[in-house]
Amino acid sequence: SPAASADRTNGDGNSTMAEHTVTSFDDDLAHISRLVGAMAELAGAMGGDATRALIESDTGLAQRVVSDDALMDARQRELDNRAITVIAKRQPMADDLRAVVGAIRMAGDLERIGDLAKNIAKRVGAVGQSGMPRDLSHSIDAMAQLVLIQIRGVIEEYGAGDTAALARLRDDDERIDVKYTSVFRELLTYMMEDPRNITACTHLLFCAKNLERIGDHVTNIAENAYYVLTGEQLPAARPKTDETAMPAPAA
């Protein structure tokens, strides 16, 4: 993994650092990197399970997602403690420091993804009682699949050190925004056509927004991963096509 590599490379494939003279330093960095990977795996599982629970009205699965959030929080606390200890004991510099700080930042975004998945799971019971139109379940599922591909991709590309793929993935968040806008309009249409849909669709609006926010956190992870690997920041401006946001009032 990038954070623990004994002979790291930059975005051009050139070596940036030799093996540490203290082997335990590499072990510390490797452990932090494994914790990031474990959190990413759990975040993907929680997102997938929350969506499946929503589509299938599976309250048991939804409860498991809610319970998993405590595990996610515990992993973040462990990572933070490890990272702080490494900074205090090893006083890392250059790419080592970027790796540790980047891990802390990525862990924060992964923890928030877990929170958002939990929020979706908490609405499963209410949506199931109200009923969800079949066509709408397909739209929500399609949006969720885009998000899950992003979650899996960002950690795989970070592990592979593929900076070009990370930059593309960060820009691909626009596709999630477009899908969210489509789902938002579809939900409003269902609500206007039949007031009996209002309760279920209101819950689904929150679920769709949570999925869109997960996509934003994945984008943050991609940006941090890119910085860890290259020491360079991606351009601040990035594609954003959420047309549901209220325009800012004129000055």
mmCIF file of N, CA and C in Angstrom, residues 47-178:
data_model
loop_
_atom_site.group_PDB
_atom_site.id
_atom_site.type_symbol
_atom_site.label_atom_id
_atom_site.label_comp_id
_atom_site.label_asym_id
_atom_site.label_seq_id
_atom_site.Cartn_x
_atom_site.Cartn_y
_atom_site.Cartn_z
ATOM 1 N N GLY A 47 -22.706 0.976 2.600
ATOM 2 C CA GLY A 47 -23.457 1.655 1.543
ATOM 3 C C GLY A 47 -24.274 0.681 0.716
ATOM 4 N N GLY A 48 -23.656 -0.445 0.356
ATOM 5 C CA GLY A 48 -24.372 -1.452 -0.429
ATOM 6 C C GLY A 48 -25.510 -2.071 0.341
ATOM 7 N N ASP A 49 -25.277 -2.409 1.608
ATOM 8 C CA ASP A 49 -26.320 -3.038 2.422
ATOM 9 C C ASP A 49 -27.468 -2.076 2.710
ATOM 10 N N ALA A 50 -27.140 -0.810 2.955
ATOM 11 C CA ALA A 50 -28.188 0.180 3.230
ATOM 12 C C ALA A 50 -29.107 0.338 2.023
ATOM 13 N N THR A 51 -28.506 0.385 0.843
ATOM 14 C CA THR A 51 -29.316 0.518 -0.378
ATOM 15 C C THR A 51 -30.164 -0.723 -0.621
ATOM 16 N N ARG A 52 -29.558 -1.904 -0.439
ATOM 17 C CA ARG A 52 -30.322 -3.147 -0.638
ATOM 18 C C ARG A 52 -31.465 -3.241 0.370
ATOM 19 N N ALA A 53 -31.201 -2.839 1.606
ATOM 20 C CA ALA A 53 -32.253 -2.855 2.621
ATOM 21 C C ALA A 53 -33.385 -1.918 2.231
ATOM 22 N N LEU A 54 -33.035 -0.767 1.660
ATOM 23 C CA LEU A 54 -34.042 0.206 1.239
ATOM 24 C C LEU A 54 -34.887 -0.338 0.096
ATOM 25 N N ILE A 55 -34.230 -0.916 -0.903
ATOM 26 C CA ILE A 55 -34.934 -1.425 -2.076
ATOM 27 C C ILE A 55 -35.821 -2.613 -1.711
ATOM 28 N N GLU A 56 -35.318 -3.488 -0.823
ATOM 29 C CA GLU A 56 -36.027 -4.730 -0.490
ATOM 30 C C GLU A 56 -36.841 -4.619 0.793
ATOM 31 N N SER A 57 -36.875 -3.436 1.398
ATOM 32 C CA SER A 57 -37.588 -3.228 2.669
ATOM 33 C C SER A 57 -37.133 -4.242 3.721
ATOM 34 N N ASP A 58 -35.831 -4.451 3.805
ATOM 35 C CA ASP A 58 -35.251 -5.435 4.725
ATOM 36 C C ASP A 58 -34.814 -4.717 6.000
ATOM 37 N N THR A 59 -35.686 -4.714 7.004
ATOM 38 C CA THR A 59 -35.396 -3.986 8.231
ATOM 39 C C THR A 59 -34.269 -4.647 9.034
ATOM 40 N N GLY A 60 -34.138 -5.976 8.926
ATOM 41 C CA GLY A 60 -33.057 -6.666 9.623
ATOM 42 C C GLY A 60 -31.693 -6.234 9.108
ATOM 43 N N LEU A 61 -31.574 -6.177 7.786
ATOM 44 C CA LEU A 61 -30.325 -5.737 7.170
ATOM 45 C C LEU A 61 -30.053 -4.275 7.514
ATOM 46 N N ALA A 62 -31.117 -3.474 7.527
ATOM 47 C CA ALA A 62 -30.959 -2.058 7.876
ATOM 48 C C ALA A 62 -30.419 -1.913 9.295
ATOM 49 N N GLN A 63 -30.900 -2.735 10.210
ATOM 50 C CA GLN A 63 -30.430 -2.657 11.588
ATOM 51 C C GLN A 63 -28.960 -3.045 11.689
ATOM 52 N N ARG A 64 -28.536 -3.992 10.853
ATOM 53 C CA ARG A 64 -27.130 -4.379 10.860
ATOM 54 C C ARG A 64 -26.251 -3.220 10.414
ATOM 55 N N VAL A 65 -26.712 -2.461 9.422
ATOM 56 C CA VAL A 65 -25.958 -1.285 8.961
ATOM 57 C C VAL A 65 -25.833 -0.274 10.098
ATOM 58 N N VAL A 66 -26.934 -0.057 10.815
ATOM 59 C CA VAL A 66 -26.904 0.879 11.944
ATOM 60 C C VAL A 66 -25.894 0.415 12.985
ATOM 61 N N SER A 67 -25.862 -0.890 13.251
ATOM 62 C CA SER A 67 -24.917 -1.440 14.228
ATOM 63 C C SER A 67 -23.474 -1.321 13.746
ATOM 64 N N ASP A 68 -23.266 -1.497 12.440
ATOM 65 C CA ASP A 68 -21.908 -1.426 11.881
ATOM 66 C C ASP A 68 -21.280 -0.046 12.044
ATOM 67 N N ASP A 69 -22.117 0.974 12.234
ATOM 68 C CA ASP A 69 -21.570 2.319 12.365
ATOM 69 C C ASP A 69 -20.686 2.430 13.609
ATOM 70 N N ALA A 70 -21.015 1.679 14.663
ATOM 71 C CA ALA A 70 -20.180 1.697 15.867
ATOM 72 C C ALA A 70 -18.795 1.118 15.574
ATOM 73 N N LEU A 71 -18.745 0.080 14.725
ATOM 74 C CA LEU A 71 -17.465 -0.503 14.323
ATOM 75 C C LEU A 71 -16.655 0.489 13.504
ATOM 76 N N MET A 72 -17.332 1.211 12.616
ATOM 77 C CA MET A 72 -16.645 2.227 11.815
ATOM 78 C C MET A 72 -16.042 3.304 12.717
ATOM 79 N N ASP A 73 -16.806 3.748 13.696
ATOM 80 C CA ASP A 73 -16.305 4.773 14.619
ATOM 81 C C ASP A 73 -15.089 4.268 15.393
ATOM 82 N N ALA A 74 -15.141 2.999 15.804
ATOM 83 C CA ALA A 74 -14.026 2.428 16.562
ATOM 84 C C ALA A 74 -12.766 2.357 15.706
ATOM 85 N N ARG A 75 -12.931 2.014 14.438
ATOM 86 C CA ARG A 75 -11.771 1.942 13.551
ATOM 87 C C ARG A 75 -11.172 3.323 13.319
ATOM 88 N N GLN A 76 -12.025 4.333 13.217
ATOM 89 C CA GLN A 76 -11.479 5.679 13.046
ATOM 90 C C GLN A 76 -10.699 6.111 14.282
ATOM 91 N N ARG A 77 -11.235 5.807 15.456
ATOM 92 C CA ARG A 77 -10.515 6.170 16.682
ATOM 93 C C ARG A 77 -9.166 5.452 16.753
ATOM 94 N N GLU A 78 -9.139 4.167 16.355
ATOM 95 C CA GLU A 78 -7.884 3.429 16.366
ATOM 96 C C GLU A 78 -6.884 4.050 15.403
ATOM 97 N N LEU A 79 -7.367 4.403 14.221
ATOM 98 C CA LEU A 79 -6.464 5.014 13.233
ATOM 99 C C LEU A 79 -5.928 6.349 13.738
ATOM 100 N N ASP A 80 -6.811 7.179 14.303
ATOM 101 C CA ASP A 80 -6.363 8.473 14.820
ATOM 102 C C ASP A 80 -5.295 8.285 15.891
ATOM 103 N N ASN A 81 -5.519 7.340 16.799
ATOM 104 C CA ASN A 81 -4.553 7.097 17.872
ATOM 105 C C ASN A 81 -3.211 6.629 17.308
ATOM 106 N N ARG A 82 -3.262 5.709 16.339
ATOM 107 C CA ARG A 82 -2.034 5.222 15.710
ATOM 108 C C ARG A 82 -1.290 6.351 15.009
ATOM 109 N N ALA A 83 -2.038 7.165 14.276
ATOM 110 C CA ALA A 83 -1.421 8.247 13.514
ATOM 111 C C ALA A 83 -0.769 9.269 14.442
ATOM 112 N N ILE A 84 -1.454 9.627 15.510
ATOM 113 C CA ILE A 84 -0.896 10.594 16.458
ATOM 114 C C ILE A 84 0.365 10.036 17.105
ATOM 115 N N THR A 85 0.339 8.738 17.422
ATOM 116 C CA THR A 85 1.520 8.104 18.020
ATOM 117 C C THR A 85 2.701 8.128 17.054
ATOM 118 N N VAL A 86 2.436 7.842 15.785
ATOM 119 C CA VAL A 86 3.505 7.860 14.779
ATOM 120 C C VAL A 86 4.095 9.256 14.647
ATOM 121 N N ILE A 87 3.246 10.263 14.630
ATOM 122 C CA ILE A 87 3.740 11.638 14.507
ATOM 123 C C ILE A 87 4.606 12.001 15.715
ATOM 124 N N ALA A 88 4.139 11.589 16.899
ATOM 125 C CA ALA A 88 4.875 11.930 18.116
ATOM 126 C C ALA A 88 6.205 11.179 18.209
ATOM 127 N N LYS A 89 6.200 9.887 17.860
ATOM 128 C CA LYS A 89 7.399 9.057 18.026
ATOM 129 C C LYS A 89 8.385 9.184 16.874
ATOM 130 N N ARG A 90 7.861 9.229 15.646
ATOM 131 C CA ARG A 90 8.733 9.164 14.469
ATOM 132 C C ARG A 90 9.046 10.521 13.851
ATOM 133 N N GLN A 91 8.198 11.517 14.164
ATOM 134 C CA GLN A 91 8.351 12.842 13.561
ATOM 135 C C GLN A 91 8.556 12.732 12.044
ATOM 136 N N PRO A 92 7.560 12.148 11.352
ATOM 137 C CA PRO A 92 7.703 11.924 9.904
ATOM 138 C C PRO A 92 7.826 13.225 9.135
ATOM 139 N N MET A 93 8.479 13.133 7.984
ATOM 140 C CA MET A 93 8.676 14.291 7.117
ATOM 141 C C MET A 93 8.278 13.923 5.694
ATOM 142 N N ALA A 94 8.124 14.934 4.856
ATOM 143 C CA ALA A 94 7.886 14.770 3.412
ATOM 144 C C ALA A 94 6.739 13.791 3.149
ATOM 145 N N ASP A 95 7.009 12.758 2.306
ATOM 146 C CA ASP A 95 5.919 11.880 1.899
ATOM 147 C C ASP A 95 5.389 11.042 3.055
ATOM 148 N N ASP A 96 6.215 10.754 4.058
ATOM 149 C CA ASP A 96 5.723 10.033 5.232
ATOM 150 C C ASP A 96 4.673 10.861 5.974
ATOM 151 N N LEU A 97 4.953 12.135 6.156
ATOM 152 C CA LEU A 97 4.003 13.004 6.840
ATOM 153 C C LEU A 97 2.722 13.137 6.028
ATOM 154 N N ARG A 98 2.865 13.275 4.707
ATOM 155 C CA ARG A 98 1.674 13.342 3.858
ATOM 156 C C ARG A 98 0.844 12.072 3.996
ATOM 157 N N ALA A 99 1.499 10.920 4.065
ATOM 158 C CA ALA A 99 0.790 9.653 4.171
ATOM 159 C C ALA A 99 -0.011 9.573 5.466
ATOM 160 N N VAL A 100 0.597 10.010 6.570
ATOM 161 C CA VAL A 100 -0.086 9.929 7.859
ATOM 162 C C VAL A 100 -1.242 10.924 7.924
ATOM 163 N N VAL A 101 -0.981 12.166 7.541
ATOM 164 C CA VAL A 101 -2.037 13.178 7.569
ATOM 165 C C VAL A 101 -3.138 12.828 6.574
ATOM 166 N N GLY A 102 -2.742 12.323 5.400
ATOM 167 C CA GLY A 102 -3.728 11.909 4.408
ATOM 168 C C GLY A 102 -4.612 10.788 4.927
ATOM 169 N N ALA A 103 -4.032 9.847 5.670
ATOM 170 C CA ALA A 103 -4.810 8.745 6.242
ATOM 171 C C ALA A 103 -5.847 9.270 7.230
ATOM 172 N N ILE A 104 -5.449 10.247 8.048
ATOM 173 C CA ILE A 104 -6.384 10.844 9.009
ATOM 174 C C ILE A 104 -7.549 11.491 8.270
ATOM 175 N N ARG A 105 -7.232 12.223 7.208
ATOM 176 C CA ARG A 105 -8.288 12.903 6.441
ATOM 177 C C ARG A 105 -9.205 11.897 5.758
ATOM 178 N N MET A 106 -8.621 10.874 5.147
ATOM 179 C CA MET A 106 -9.436 9.870 4.466
ATOM 180 C C MET A 106 -10.314 9.116 5.449
ATOM 181 N N ALA A 107 -9.774 8.832 6.632
ATOM 182 C CA ALA A 107 -10.561 8.147 7.654
ATOM 183 C C ALA A 107 -11.769 8.982 8.056
ATOM 184 N N GLY A 108 -11.587 10.298 8.139
ATOM 185 C CA GLY A 108 -12.709 11.170 8.468
ATOM 186 C C GLY A 108 -13.810 11.100 7.431
ATOM 187 N N ASP A 109 -13.432 11.077 6.156
ATOM 188 C CA ASP A 109 -14.439 10.972 5.096
ATOM 189 C C ASP A 109 -15.102 9.598 5.096
ATOM 190 N N LEU A 110 -14.332 8.544 5.342
ATOM 191 C CA LEU A 110 -14.904 7.203 5.388
ATOM 192 C C LEU A 110 -15.890 7.064 6.550
ATOM 193 N N GLU A 111 -15.559 7.680 7.684
ATOM 194 C CA GLU A 111 -16.477 7.649 8.831
ATOM 195 C C GLU A 111 -17.777 8.348 8.492
ATOM 196 N N ARG A 112 -17.694 9.452 7.761
ATOM 197 C CA ARG A 112 -18.909 10.174 7.356
ATOM 198 C C ARG A 112 -19.723 9.350 6.363
ATOM 199 N N ILE A 113 -19.061 8.604 5.497
ATOM 200 C CA ILE A 113 -19.786 7.713 4.587
ATOM 201 C C ILE A 113 -20.577 6.690 5.397
ATOM 202 N N GLY A 114 -19.960 6.162 6.457
ATOM 203 C CA GLY A 114 -20.672 5.243 7.327
ATOM 204 C C GLY A 114 -21.889 5.891 7.969
ATOM 205 N N ASP A 115 -21.741 7.137 8.418
ATOM 206 C CA ASP A 115 -22.866 7.858 9.005
ATOM 207 C C ASP A 115 -24.008 8.020 8.001
ATOM 208 N N LEU A 116 -23.660 8.363 6.771
ATOM 209 C CA LEU A 116 -24.683 8.575 5.736
ATOM 210 C C LEU A 116 -25.381 7.265 5.373
ATOM 211 N N ALA A 117 -24.620 6.171 5.330
ATOM 212 C CA ALA A 117 -25.236 4.859 5.090
ATOM 213 C C ALA A 117 -26.191 4.512 6.225
ATOM 214 N N LYS A 118 -25.780 4.800 7.452
ATOM 215 C CA LYS A 118 -26.641 4.563 8.613
ATOM 216 C C LYS A 118 -27.926 5.387 8.506
ATOM 217 N N ASN A 119 -27.804 6.634 8.052
ATOM 218 C CA ASN A 119 -28.989 7.483 7.900
ATOM 219 C C ASN A 119 -29.975 6.892 6.902
ATOM 220 N N ILE A 120 -29.450 6.319 5.815
ATOM 221 C CA ILE A 120 -30.324 5.659 4.838
ATOM 222 C C ILE A 120 -31.010 4.474 5.488
ATOM 223 N N ALA A 121 -30.232 3.664 6.211
ATOM 224 C CA ALA A 121 -30.783 2.464 6.848
ATOM 225 C C ALA A 121 -31.896 2.815 7.837
ATOM 226 N N LYS A 122 -31.754 3.926 8.528
ATOM 227 C CA LYS A 122 -32.756 4.314 9.523
ATOM 228 C C LYS A 122 -34.115 4.647 8.898
ATOM 229 N N ARG A 123 -34.134 4.932 7.603
ATOM 230 C CA ARG A 123 -35.386 5.287 6.931
ATOM 231 C C ARG A 123 -36.057 4.083 6.258
ATOM 232 N N VAL A 124 -35.411 2.939 6.312
ATOM 233 C CA VAL A 124 -35.939 1.758 5.619
ATOM 234 C C VAL A 124 -37.332 1.396 6.119
ATOM 235 N N GLY A 125 -37.524 1.372 7.424
ATOM 236 C CA GLY A 125 -38.822 1.005 7.976
ATOM 237 C C GLY A 125 -39.931 1.939 7.535
ATOM 238 N N ALA A 126 -39.660 3.253 7.569
ATOM 239 C CA ALA A 126 -40.673 4.245 7.189
ATOM 240 C C ALA A 126 -41.027 4.138 5.714
ATOM 241 N N VAL A 127 -40.011 3.935 4.861
ATOM 242 C CA VAL A 127 -40.268 3.802 3.421
ATOM 243 C C VAL A 127 -41.052 2.517 3.145
ATOM 244 N N GLY A 128 -40.693 1.440 3.826
ATOM 245 C CA GLY A 128 -41.372 0.168 3.610
ATOM 246 C C GLY A 128 -42.840 0.223 3.978
ATOM 247 N N GLN A 129 -43.161 0.927 5.046
ATOM 248 C CA GLN A 129 -44.546 1.051 5.468
ATOM 249 C C GLN A 129 -45.357 1.881 4.486
ATOM 250 N N SER A 130 -44.704 2.869 3.887
ATOM 251 C CA SER A 130 -45.415 3.765 2.969
ATOM 252 C C SER A 130 -45.507 3.194 1.561
ATOM 253 N N GLY A 131 -44.567 2.316 1.211
ATOM 254 C CA GLY A 131 -44.557 1.753 -0.141
ATOM 255 C C GLY A 131 -43.748 2.617 -1.084
ATOM 256 N N MET A 132 -42.951 1.961 -1.931
ATOM 257 C CA MET A 132 -42.125 2.689 -2.888
ATOM 258 C C MET A 132 -42.450 2.207 -4.296
ATOM 259 N N PRO A 133 -42.779 3.125 -5.221
ATOM 260 C CA PRO A 133 -43.048 2.717 -6.610
ATOM 261 C C PRO A 133 -41.875 1.930 -7.189
ATOM 262 N N ARG A 134 -42.166 0.849 -7.921
ATOM 263 C CA ARG A 134 -41.118 -0.022 -8.445
ATOM 264 C C ARG A 134 -40.149 0.737 -9.361
ATOM 265 N N ASP A 135 -40.688 1.596 -10.232
ATOM 266 C CA ASP A 135 -39.815 2.345 -11.136
ATOM 267 C C ASP A 135 -38.826 3.206 -10.365
ATOM 268 N N LEU A 136 -39.281 3.744 -9.251
ATOM 269 C CA LEU A 136 -38.431 4.613 -8.459
ATOM 270 C C LEU A 136 -37.320 3.827 -7.774
ATOM 271 N N SER A 137 -37.616 2.605 -7.377
ATOM 272 C CA SER A 137 -36.582 1.782 -6.739
ATOM 273 C C SER A 137 -35.428 1.530 -7.702
ATOM 274 N N HIS A 138 -35.728 1.389 -8.995
ATOM 275 C CA HIS A 138 -34.676 1.193 -9.987
ATOM 276 C C HIS A 138 -33.778 2.429 -10.081
ATOM 277 N N SER A 139 -34.389 3.610 -10.006
ATOM 278 C CA SER A 139 -33.623 4.855 -10.105
ATOM 279 C C SER A 139 -32.695 5.024 -8.909
ATOM 280 N N ILE A 140 -33.214 4.752 -7.711
ATOM 281 C CA ILE A 140 -32.399 4.853 -6.502
ATOM 282 C C ILE A 140 -31.256 3.840 -6.561
ATOM 283 N N ASP A 141 -31.569 2.629 -6.997
ATOM 284 C CA ASP A 141 -30.554 1.570 -7.072
ATOM 285 C C ASP A 141 -29.460 1.948 -8.074
ATOM 286 N N ALA A 142 -29.855 2.507 -9.210
ATOM 287 C CA ALA A 142 -28.871 2.906 -10.230
ATOM 288 C C ALA A 142 -27.930 3.976 -9.685
ATOM 289 N N MET A 143 -28.481 4.917 -8.932
ATOM 290 C CA MET A 143 -27.649 5.951 -8.335
ATOM 291 C C MET A 143 -26.701 5.340 -7.306
ATOM 292 N N ALA A 144 -27.222 4.424 -6.505
ATOM 293 C CA ALA A 144 -26.392 3.773 -5.483
ATOM 294 C C ALA A 144 -25.240 3.000 -6.114
ATOM 295 N N GLN A 145 -25.498 2.345 -7.238
ATOM 296 C CA GLN A 145 -24.429 1.572 -7.889
ATOM 297 C C GLN A 145 -23.293 2.478 -8.367
ATOM 298 N N LEU A 146 -23.643 3.663 -8.858
ATOM 299 C CA LEU A 146 -22.607 4.627 -9.250
ATOM 300 C C LEU A 146 -21.740 4.999 -8.046
ATOM 301 N N VAL A 147 -22.398 5.217 -6.917
ATOM 302 C CA VAL A 147 -21.679 5.603 -5.702
ATOM 303 C C VAL A 147 -20.774 4.474 -5.223
ATOM 304 N N LEU A 148 -21.281 3.238 -5.239
ATOM 305 C CA LEU A 148 -20.499 2.098 -4.759
ATOM 306 C C LEU A 148 -19.277 1.838 -5.643
ATOM 307 N N ILE A 149 -19.428 2.041 -6.938
ATOM 308 C CA ILE A 149 -18.283 1.911 -7.844
ATOM 309 C C ILE A 149 -17.207 2.927 -7.476
ATOM 310 N N GLN A 150 -17.634 4.135 -7.103
ATOM 311 C CA GLN A 150 -16.681 5.169 -6.705
ATOM 312 C C GLN A 150 -15.939 4.778 -5.425
ATOM 313 N N ILE A 151 -16.683 4.246 -4.448
ATOM 314 C CA ILE A 151 -16.052 3.864 -3.177
ATOM 315 C C ILE A 151 -15.000 2.788 -3.406
ATOM 316 N N ARG A 152 -15.384 1.747 -4.152
ATOM 317 C CA ARG A 152 -14.431 0.655 -4.409
ATOM 318 C C ARG A 152 -13.239 1.153 -5.217
ATOM 319 N N GLY A 153 -13.506 2.001 -6.191
ATOM 320 C CA GLY A 153 -12.457 2.460 -7.091
ATOM 321 C C GLY A 153 -11.421 3.328 -6.416
ATOM 322 N N VAL A 154 -11.849 4.199 -5.508
ATOM 323 C CA VAL A 154 -10.894 5.161 -4.941
ATOM 324 C C VAL A 154 -9.813 4.464 -4.119
ATOM 325 N N ILE A 155 -10.171 3.436 -3.366
ATOM 326 C CA ILE A 155 -9.161 2.749 -2.562
ATOM 327 C C ILE A 155 -8.295 1.841 -3.435
ATOM 328 N N GLU A 156 -8.892 1.198 -4.437
ATOM 329 C CA GLU A 156 -8.105 0.364 -5.353
ATOM 330 C C GLU A 156 -7.061 1.204 -6.086
ATOM 331 N N GLU A 157 -7.468 2.384 -6.531
ATOM 332 C CA GLU A 157 -6.557 3.238 -7.291
ATOM 333 C C GLU A 157 -5.491 3.867 -6.389
ATOM 334 N N TYR A 158 -5.870 4.144 -5.152
ATOM 335 C CA TYR A 158 -4.875 4.633 -4.189
ATOM 336 C C TYR A 158 -3.852 3.544 -3.906
ATOM 337 N N GLY A 159 -4.325 2.329 -3.685
ATOM 338 C CA GLY A 159 -3.424 1.210 -3.423
ATOM 339 C C GLY A 159 -2.492 0.940 -4.589
ATOM 340 N N ALA A 160 -3.002 1.142 -5.809
ATOM 341 C CA ALA A 160 -2.185 0.914 -7.007
ATOM 342 C C ALA A 160 -1.293 2.116 -7.340
ATOM 343 N N GLY A 161 -1.500 3.225 -6.634
ATOM 344 C CA GLY A 161 -0.704 4.419 -6.922
ATOM 345 C C GLY A 161 -1.040 5.049 -8.260
ATOM 346 N N ASP A 162 -2.289 4.856 -8.721
ATOM 347 C CA ASP A 162 -2.693 5.344 -10.043
ATOM 348 C C ASP A 162 -3.267 6.749 -9.907
ATOM 349 N N THR A 163 -2.402 7.754 -10.006
ATOM 350 C CA THR A 163 -2.838 9.130 -9.799
ATOM 351 C C THR A 163 -3.757 9.632 -10.913
ATOM 352 N N ALA A 164 -3.520 9.178 -12.144
ATOM 353 C CA ALA A 164 -4.381 9.604 -13.259
ATOM 354 C C ALA A 164 -5.806 9.105 -13.043
ATOM 355 N N ALA A 165 -5.940 7.854 -12.575
ATOM 356 C CA ALA A 165 -7.268 7.292 -12.323
ATOM 357 C C ALA A 165 -7.955 8.026 -11.167
ATOM 358 N N LEU A 166 -7.183 8.427 -10.153
ATOM 359 C CA LEU A 166 -7.764 9.181 -9.037
ATOM 360 C C LEU A 166 -8.312 10.526 -9.517
ATOM 361 N N ALA A 167 -7.584 11.177 -10.407
ATOM 362 C CA ALA A 167 -8.050 12.463 -10.938
ATOM 363 C C ALA A 167 -9.329 12.273 -11.745
ATOM 364 N N ARG A 168 -9.387 11.183 -12.541
ATOM 365 C CA ARG A 168 -10.605 10.913 -13.324
ATOM 366 C C ARG A 168 -11.769 10.587 -12.398
ATOM 367 N N LEU A 169 -11.520 9.790 -11.370
ATOM 368 C CA LEU A 169 -12.587 9.407 -10.446
ATOM 369 C C LEU A 169 -13.148 10.639 -9.749
ATOM 370 N N ARG A 170 -12.282 11.546 -9.387
ATOM 371 C CA ARG A 170 -12.733 12.772 -8.736
ATOM 372 C C ARG A 170 -13.669 13.558 -9.650
ATOM 373 N N ASP A 171 -13.346 13.613 -10.932
ATOM 374 C CA ASP A 171 -14.204 14.330 -11.879
ATOM 375 C C ASP A 171 -15.490 13.567 -12.183
ATOM 376 N N ASP A 172 -15.476 12.245 -11.994
ATOM 377 C CA ASP A 172 -16.663 11.430 -12.275
ATOM 378 C C ASP A 172 -17.793 11.685 -11.285
ATOM 379 N N ASP A 173 -17.516 12.428 -10.208
ATOM 380 C CA ASP A 173 -18.582 12.749 -9.255
ATOM 381 C C ASP A 173 -19.720 13.487 -9.945
ATOM 382 N N GLU A 174 -19.418 14.134 -11.059
ATOM 383 C CA GLU A 174 -20.450 14.851 -11.806
ATOM 384 C C GLU A 174 -21.572 13.910 -12.245
ATOM 385 N N ARG A 175 -21.219 12.654 -12.564
ATOM 386 C CA ARG A 175 -22.234 11.685 -12.980
ATOM 387 C C ARG A 175 -23.222 11.403 -11.851
ATOM 388 N N ILE A 176 -22.725 11.367 -10.618
ATOM 389 C CA ILE A 176 -23.614 11.151 -9.474
ATOM 390 C C ILE A 176 -24.529 12.352 -9.281
ATOM 391 N N ASP A 177 -23.988 13.552 -9.466
ATOM 392 C CA ASP A 177 -24.802 14.755 -9.342
ATOM 393 C C ASP A 177 -25.929 14.764 -10.372
ATOM 394 N N VAL A 178 -25.608 14.377 -11.598
ATOM 395 C CA VAL A 178 -26.623 14.332 -12.663
ATOM 396 C C VAL A 178 -27.713 13.325 -12.305
#
